[in-house]
Amino acid sequence: MSPGFTQTDFLSIMPEMLIFGMGLVVLLFDLFGQGRSTRNLAYLTLLTLGAAGYLDVMLLGQFLPGFGGSVIADDFSIAFELVFLVVCALTVLISIRYLEDRGLNHGEYYALLLFATGGMMVMASGRDLLMIFIGLEILSISSYILCGFLQQDRRSNESALKYFLLGAFATGFLLYGIMLIYGATGSIALQDIRAALADPATFQNPYIWMGLGMLLVGWSFKIALVPFHMWTPDVYEGAPTAVTAFLSTGPKAACFAALVRILFEALAATRAEWQQVFWVLAALTMTVGNVLALHQDNIKRMLAYSSISHAGYILVALVAGGEEALAGVIFYALAYTLMNTGAFAVLILSSAGDRERVNFSDYAGFGYLEPALGAAMFVFMLSLAGIPLTAGFAGKFQIFKAVVGQGYIWLAVIGVLNSVVSIYYYLRISVVMYMQPATGDSISTRPPGSVPLYVAIVGSLAGVLYLGIFPGGWLEMSLHSVSRIITGG
Amino acid sequence: MNEYLWLIPALPLLGFVLNGLVAPRFGKGFVKVVGPGVVGLSFALSIAAFCEMLQAPGQSITQHAFTWLESGGLYVPIAFVVDRLSGLYILIVTGVGFLIHIYSVGYMGDDDEYAFWRFFAYLNLFLFFMLLLVLGSSFLLLFVGWEGVGLCSYLLIGYYFDKDSAATAAKKAFVVNRIGDFGFIVATLLIFMNFGTLEFAEVNARAPGVLAAGGGLVTAITLLLFLGATGKSAQIPLYVWLPDAMEGPTPVSALIHAATMVTAGLYLVARMSGLFVLAPTTMAVVAIIGAATAFFAATIGMAQYDIKRVLAYSTVSQLGYMFMAMGVGAFMAGIFHVMTHAFFKALLFLGSGSVIHAMHHEQDMRRMGGLLKHMPITGYTYIIGALAIGGVPLFTAGFFSKDEILWQSFASPAGHPLLWAVGAVTALMTAFYMFRTVALTFFGESRVDKHTAEHLHESPWTMTLPLSVLAVLSIVGGWIGIPHVLGHGVGIGNALEHYFEGFFAKVPAEVAHHEASTELLLMGLTSVLALGCMYGAYVLFSRNLARAEALKKALSPLQKLLEKKYFIDELYEWVVIKPVYYTSKLLLWRLVDVRIIDGMVNGVGNGVRHVGGALRIIHNGVIENYAVGIAVGAALIFYFLVY
């Protein structure tokens, strides 16, 4: 690496620098603005995210390797970064009320969210194994703290500790895998690894296979694929609800971004092998995730479990490979973010004030008490279940279409069957909302300050319907951004 | 400049969203403005679109909204087309719909707030789906609209869902329509298999090349489409739901079950005229079913006492008329009658609604009589409607469209004197039973009970205004289709014929030549007889009720048969419903479902529960177990990588 950095180097990581820098600014503001409302910090965070989004859009269509090729700003990283920014923005919007209700007006919450988001962005734009690993660690450590943010709550502490212990365990696997691959190929840059694997001698080196196995274990843990998912119920349940919404969308998308880059840019030669592994893991993940979600009476837990099976659907796309399928990964990442966070937002809003609503039975007659909120929830559930005219359908359709096109009929059948099963528990809430007599009251007390939640709900709803009715635009962009990944250029 | 077409259906959808979601916060006044308002705007846009379409090359404008799906051989664009057929339809749907929305403000005014916004939300939603059905460029969009209007019809028939009969009627309408929908779906699949597209324009254009004329395939497709049409448009054998649908509020009967939704079947046949003319067998079936339904329903209508039921059977009968026209290849005559019928039947229903409103929901004509002096506007507009449907010659809309159908059924190459005869007799019966309702309701001695009589009043302006507008339309609406034999002499052309010039496919046959004198003779004959029937009914049921009773006694068995609607409902009950019910209960439910399927499902369920239990044991929160899980997974991955 040359000692002098060029302008391109900095240009390529401009959005990331902005996010990290502003994270520090938020911390400082919090320090000197003791006692004042943290609402302003939340708005500052949103502003930062908007600015980063603007920078990302400016970088669209570019191909800017920076810092000796260890990071890159290309359409693939930008597409994912936009998803992360949406995830983070929605999380901020749904957190404000949640934190205020619990008297947790600590500004570092938003700083941590920014750091986590920056970590995810580094994962998507990293082009060597260590850079991706650093991004992942920034994300993970921020997430551990966010999980334990309810300091007085035992479950929240338990959540953070478990996430940390098992995360460290998985990190070990990951780092070990990186080391083995480096040992066999002599490089950590994705392009060089790809080149090295063209040599048959390197390709047959057992270190490659051990390294690949270790990497797969590590990523499977981070994405919570079955059977590496066991930490999720405890972590998701204990974490603050807003953080659960964040964890089930953003980090998973980031891991998929990194995984796609590593597998298709560096390890494409070993595709036949990991394809087989993922086939099995995808089938397991979709099915077990669904079975676990099926019997939940608590909606937060139901959403958390079902996020496992949604990761399974995305994994199906990785099995298929190909431009269509990988575009499906990006498409689904955004679709899932919108519908899942939207549903969490309704949960948080209706649990605000004096009455906690987290169980199915709390929503009896909700559709009549709160027609607009009920309808929004209904649409989110339809989307999660994959009913046409919603983002969820468009995403699943894109993925399963590609999978069938590649000849993995049985995997598609398992996926579609699982979607059918999921209709049961997603629409169960609609049944409760519209077909059972109301027992509670409408959200009678609307303390000021729910506006960000409404913004989150309306925004997600608009997104879900837009992607469902006009999937063309985002799909086009997804397709465009993966084309270079496939060809390895 | 046709990017606004999407707004025509979207505005009622917006109304649905506003009324359904936001209205509870703003109350009735909000709904009163938004409900009719969005439809009025939609009507204005429809007029604009109609005018633009007339100027456009080929009299057709299309808005390609977006591509919804594109996958392999499946290409699903969402596009809206206004051509001469759909242009006329959107004018009817939004225009009559607008009037009925205004009327509903008055008619439903007494309902409580919750019911009020629900009503307008459903009504707006109905218009959205109806406009989607008509404007859609392909079978897929038409199908979305088709199912959507069915859903709204179900919701609105069962609007008073705490009333058992309403809930049952709604269910009946839904189930019977599903039978028709089955035909529609299969036909759509067959068309897609053979044409590779679902776009109307392409299917119609390529039909002669793809399907052999008179072949089995085209006959099957068109018969299946017609099965769908018989469900939605209430023809034999699927008409049974429509009379029961009168359980819904009267504006609903007027809008959905008279003016718009029930003509969707006719729209489908007219839209696919290119396919239907290739299948002479189907055309004959359409004509015969239409004629039979027209006759059959008219006979039942003669012996009913519930004013809305008479109108319902009359609607079934008139729809049969329209199908008869299409069956003989006179698509234009059929659409002409769709239009005029929309005017006068909506008028009659709304008039009856006005009466029912004043009578505190009394619908039995035996307890009415002499109402003209209490509600003059309702009375006179209703009489105009009855004159129109009865076909009073030379000035009512019904005369021109009905005469066109009768003449075509006689003179068209696919026509037959027998069809004409059935149609003519039906016309006479129609004139008779309509004036029976006029006489029983508005003339003669008052049979209204004392309490109700004290409160008799004319309806508010929101109700009488739509009545008046529709009354005018029921007269002038027919003047666009004055037959040559009448208009030529005085220099009036047939505007409608000119409008539809070359739009519909023609039955391939030589056109037989008929003397103008024949047409005039038949026209005169039916007209004079119809006038006679009207007068006879009027005299009999206004001043000579005793004689009417005597006549009823003399015809006792026949009268009973008609009053009980030929026992068709009972027949269906015993032949179809009971066997299906018991088969499903005893065989499918008790044996197949409970024993076999439930056994399997419970087995799987128990299995899953056991697995779930096992999973729960593993998910016990002990972190060492989780680490073991990771180790097992790692082993699994390495196993796969090695082998």
PDB file of C-alpha atoms in Angstrom, chain B residues 347-348 372 376-390 392 396 435 438-439 442-443 534 538:
ATOM      1  CA  LEU B 347     -84.812   4.833 -11.663  1.00  0.00           C
ATOM      2  CA  LEU B 348     -87.352   2.146 -10.777  1.00  0.00           C
ATOM      3  CA  LEU B 372     -99.094   9.242  -5.693  1.00  0.00           C
ATOM      4  CA  PRO B 376     -95.669  13.066  -6.376  1.00  0.00           C
ATOM      5  CA  ILE B 377     -92.061  13.289  -7.568  1.00  0.00           C
ATOM      6  CA  THR B 378     -91.348   9.702  -6.681  1.00  0.00           C
ATOM      7  CA  GLY B 379     -94.657   8.646  -8.201  1.00  0.00           C
ATOM      8  CA  TYR B 380     -94.346  10.425 -11.533  1.00  0.00           C
ATOM      9  CA  THR B 381     -90.699   9.520 -12.045  1.00  0.00           C
ATOM     10  CA  TYR B 382     -91.512   5.897 -11.238  1.00  0.00           C
ATOM     11  CA  ILE B 383     -94.310   5.976 -13.806  1.00  0.00           C
ATOM     12  CA  ILE B 384     -91.874   7.341 -16.392  1.00  0.00           C
ATOM     13  CA  GLY B 385     -89.552   4.447 -15.586  1.00  0.00           C
ATOM     14  CA  ALA B 386     -92.395   1.989 -16.003  1.00  0.00           C
ATOM     15  CA  LEU B 387     -93.390   3.580 -19.309  1.00  0.00           C
ATOM     16  CA  ALA B 388     -89.800   3.263 -20.470  1.00  0.00           C
ATOM     17  CA  ILE B 389     -89.384  -0.393 -19.558  1.00  0.00           C
ATOM     18  CA  GLY B 390     -92.843  -1.138 -20.912  1.00  0.00           C
ATOM     19  CA  VAL B 392     -94.220   3.110 -24.860  1.00  0.00           C
ATOM     20  CA  THR B 396     -89.219   6.325 -24.230  1.00  0.00           C
ATOM     21  CA  PHE B 435     -98.058  -1.432 -14.444  1.00  0.00           C
ATOM     22  CA  VAL B 438     -97.538   1.161 -10.576  1.00  0.00           C
ATOM     23  CA  ALA B 439    -101.215   0.597  -9.912  1.00  0.00           C
ATOM     24  CA  PHE B 442     -99.432   4.631  -6.429  1.00  0.00           C
ATOM     25  CA  PHE B 443    -103.099   4.306  -7.386  1.00  0.00           C
ATOM     26  CA  MET B 534    -100.266  -1.502 -19.457  1.00  0.00           C
ATOM     27  CA  TYR B 538    -103.604  -0.338 -14.528  1.00  0.00           C
TER      28      TYR B 538
END
